[in-house]
Short mmCIF file of C-alpha atoms and ligand atoms in Angstrom, two decimals:
data_model
loop_
_atom_site.label_atom_id
_atom_site.label_comp_id
_atom_site.label_asym_id
_atom_site.label_seq_id
_atom_site.Cartn_x
_atom_site.Cartn_y
_atom_site.Cartn_z
CA MET R 80 217.74 115.67 147.67
CA ARG R 81 219.26 112.37 149.59
CA ILE R 82 218.77 114.11 153.07
CA VAL R 83 215.45 115.50 152.51
CA ILE R 84 214.36 111.93 151.19
CA THR R 85 215.43 110.45 154.37
CA CYS R 86 213.82 113.47 156.17
CA TYR R 87 211.06 112.92 155.37
CA CYS R 88 210.78 108.78 155.57
CA LEU R 89 211.60 109.51 158.96
CA VAL R 90 209.02 111.86 159.46
CA VAL R 91 206.31 109.27 157.02
CA PHE R 92 206.74 105.87 158.10
CA ILE R 93 209.22 105.73 161.38
CA LEU R 94 208.05 108.85 163.80
CA PRO R 95 203.95 107.66 163.69
CA SER R 96 204.35 104.20 163.94
CA ALA R 97 207.12 104.76 166.74
CA ASN R 98 203.98 106.50 168.52
CA VAL R 99 201.26 104.65 167.61
CA ASN R 100 203.28 101.15 168.28
CA ALA R 101 204.94 102.33 171.79
CA PHE R 102 202.60 100.75 174.33
CA HIS R 103 201.98 97.50 172.37
CA ASP R 104 205.03 96.65 170.99
CA ASP R 105 206.47 96.01 174.52
CA ILE R 106 204.31 92.78 176.01
CA TYR R 107 205.97 93.34 178.89
CA GLN R 108 204.29 96.68 179.37
CA PRO R 109 201.02 96.50 181.36
CA ARG R 110 197.80 95.54 179.54
CA VAL R 111 194.70 96.55 181.99
CA PRO R 112 193.70 99.57 183.37
CA LEU R 113 196.98 101.27 185.20
CA GLU R 114 194.52 102.58 188.32
CA LEU R 115 193.52 98.80 188.58
CA LEU R 116 196.99 97.42 188.57
CA GLU R 117 198.11 97.40 191.92
CA GLU R 118 194.47 96.21 193.26
CA LEU R 119 194.57 92.79 190.50
CA GLN R 120 198.57 92.25 191.18
CA ASP R 121 197.53 91.47 194.43
CA MET R 122 194.94 89.04 193.11
CA ASP R 123 194.79 85.35 193.66
CA ASN R 124 194.01 82.15 192.03
CA PRO R 125 191.84 81.20 194.30
CA TYR R 126 191.43 77.65 192.81
CA PRO R 127 195.26 75.92 194.43
CA ALA R 128 196.65 74.40 191.05
CA SER R 129 196.18 70.89 191.76
CA PRO R 130 196.80 68.44 188.95
CA GLU R 131 193.01 68.04 188.65
CA ARG R 132 192.61 71.88 188.12
CA ILE R 133 195.53 72.01 185.60
CA GLU R 134 194.03 69.03 183.41
CA LEU R 135 190.84 71.07 183.31
CA GLY R 136 193.03 75.00 182.30
CA LYS R 137 194.67 72.49 179.58
CA GLU R 138 191.40 71.16 178.27
CA ILE R 139 189.79 74.66 178.12
CA PHE R 140 192.87 76.00 176.39
CA PHE R 141 192.78 73.26 173.54
CA GLY R 142 188.82 73.04 173.80
CA LYS R 143 186.11 75.08 174.26
CA GLY R 144 188.72 78.49 174.89
CA LEU R 145 190.23 78.38 171.38
CA CYS R 146 192.79 79.41 173.05
CA VAL R 147 195.58 77.28 171.15
CA THR R 148 194.12 78.92 167.39
CA CYS R 149 195.51 81.57 168.48
CA HIS R 150 198.20 80.75 170.73
CA GLY R 151 199.26 77.42 169.60
CA LYS R 152 202.79 77.73 168.43
CA GLY R 153 203.53 79.53 165.00
CA VAL R 154 200.24 80.84 164.95
CA LYS R 155 200.83 84.78 163.33
CA LEU R 156 198.49 87.20 163.48
CA PRO R 157 198.41 90.89 161.21
CA GLY R 158 199.12 92.83 164.58
CA HIS R 159 199.71 92.28 167.93
CA SER R 160 201.46 88.80 168.21
CA PRO R 161 199.25 87.01 170.46
CA ARG R 162 200.98 86.29 173.80
CA ASP R 163 203.60 83.38 173.77
CA PHE R 164 203.55 81.76 177.15
CA THR R 165 207.05 79.78 177.03
CA ASP R 166 208.10 83.89 177.64
CA LYS R 167 210.12 82.93 180.95
CA LYS R 168 210.00 87.03 181.67
CA TRP R 169 206.62 87.38 180.69
CA GLN R 170 205.54 84.83 183.12
CA GLU R 171 207.40 86.77 186.18
CA ILE R 172 206.20 89.91 185.64
CA ARG R 173 202.69 89.68 184.47
CA THR R 174 200.52 88.15 187.41
CA ASP R 175 197.12 85.21 187.37
CA GLY R 176 195.06 88.46 188.13
CA GLU R 177 196.13 90.43 185.54
CA MET R 178 195.41 87.84 183.12
CA MET R 179 192.23 87.02 184.69
CA TRP R 180 191.34 91.03 183.77
CA VAL R 181 192.42 90.01 180.11
CA LEU R 182 189.58 87.13 179.93
CA ARG R 183 187.19 89.61 181.27
CA ASN R 184 187.97 92.56 178.79
CA GLY R 185 189.88 91.42 175.86
CA SER R 186 193.52 93.63 175.46
CA PRO R 187 192.25 96.60 173.83
CA GLY R 188 192.79 97.27 170.87
CA THR R 189 194.53 94.00 169.32
CA GLY R 190 192.93 90.48 168.95
CA MET R 191 192.62 89.12 172.15
CA PRO R 192 188.99 88.54 172.37
CA VAL R 193 186.82 88.57 176.25
CA ARG R 194 186.76 85.17 176.96
CA VAL R 195 185.46 84.55 180.40
CA GLY R 196 181.85 85.40 179.93
CA LYS R 197 181.72 84.41 176.25
CA GLY R 198 181.82 80.51 175.80
CA ILE R 199 184.64 80.36 179.25
CA ASN R 200 183.15 81.04 183.23
CA GLU R 201 185.38 82.52 185.75
CA GLU R 202 186.08 78.80 187.53
CA GLU R 203 187.66 77.75 183.76
CA GLY R 204 189.18 80.40 183.50
CA TRP R 205 190.89 80.70 186.50
CA SER R 206 191.38 77.16 185.22
CA VAL R 207 193.24 77.96 182.62
CA ILE R 208 195.88 80.89 183.99
CA HIS R 209 197.20 77.74 186.06
CA TYR R 210 197.45 75.78 182.76
CA ILE R 211 199.52 78.01 181.02
CA ARG R 212 201.02 78.76 183.67
CA THR R 213 202.73 75.05 182.80
CA PHE R 214 204.65 76.33 179.69
CA VAL R 215 207.56 77.88 181.22
CA ASN R 216 208.34 74.61 182.84
CA ALA R 217 207.35 72.34 180.41
CA GLU R 218 210.21 73.75 178.37
C1 HEC X 75 191.45 85.58 168.15
C2 HEC X 75 193.65 85.28 168.90
C3 HEC X 75 192.79 84.52 170.08
C4 HEC X 75 192.19 84.04 170.67
C5 HEC X 75 191.14 83.35 170.63
C6 HEC X 75 193.10 83.67 172.23
N1 HEC X 75 193.83 84.58 172.14
FE1 HEC X 75 195.16 85.30 173.97
N2 HEC X 75 195.96 87.17 173.07
C7 HEC X 75 196.02 86.72 172.00
C8 HEC X 75 196.56 88.54 170.89
C9 HEC X 75 196.85 88.79 169.91
C10 HEC X 75 197.58 88.73 172.70
C11 HEC X 75 198.13 90.25 172.25
C12 HEC X 75 197.55 91.41 173.55
C13 HEC X 75 198.59 92.03 173.56
O1 HEC X 75 199.58 92.12 172.32
O2 HEC X 75 197.81 93.28 174.33
C14 HEC X 75 196.72 87.56 173.74
C15 HEC X 75 197.67 88.09 174.87
C16 HEC X 75 197.23 87.57 175.86
C17 HEC X 75 197.35 87.72 177.29
C18 HEC X 75 198.57 87.86 177.88
C19 HEC X 75 198.07 89.48 178.29
C20 HEC X 75 199.32 89.84 179.02
O3 HEC X 75 198.57 90.46 179.81
O4 HEC X 75 200.16 90.17 178.29
C21 HEC X 75 196.69 86.27 177.77
C22 HEC X 75 197.28 85.57 179.61
C23 HEC X 75 195.82 85.97 176.94
N3 HEC X 75 195.99 86.25 176.23
C24 HEC X 75 195.21 84.83 177.65
C25 HEC X 75 193.98 84.13 176.61
C26 HEC X 75 193.82 82.41 176.40
C27 HEC X 75 193.16 82.18 178.27
C28 HEC X 75 193.06 82.23 175.53
C29 HEC X 75 191.63 81.09 175.29
C30 HEC X 75 190.59 81.10 176.87
C31 HEC X 75 192.74 83.19 174.26
N4 HEC X 75 193.72 83.67 174.69
C32 HEC X 75 192.09 82.89 173.33
C33 HEC X 75 194.75 86.82 170.98
C34 HEC X 75 194.08 85.30 171.51
#
């Protein structure tokens, strides 16, 4: 009887959740359509990371970008955790171009909303990406 119950649990609870969440469980996996990955990885931030640019990014992050409401310390959302920008490994893997795709399109299937075009413009988007890059150094 115990074996039957164990098998039942495995099939009903563990296997389906493993399949459905396989992509989203691994925060290091690309969040962009795979056919665009190479192109986005080659895309450079068009603005130099000057102190003024980073300061503008910071204002967006804490202001009209609303980023801090989800990406602030200790914020938990049901389903997909907002990305922790102090994660060094994530910072190394993810390129600016991929982040810009997420800002323009959101991260489909998660709580990450479209931001560029809705609330902030392209230039502000690139600026906030420069600010996000300072999170690893600030640790
Ligand atoms: C309503 C909550 C919410 C707001 C507001 C929000 N985010 Fe997110 N963000 C998320 C969640 C949830 C994820 C995780 C998505 C995933 O797992 O793919 C995420 C992921 C990301 C990622 C990482 C995607 C990747 O490639 O791994 C970036 C970059 C990002 N957000 C930037 C921002 C910026 C910049 C702002 C403000 C302009 C912002 N977010 C506002 C919830 C939010």
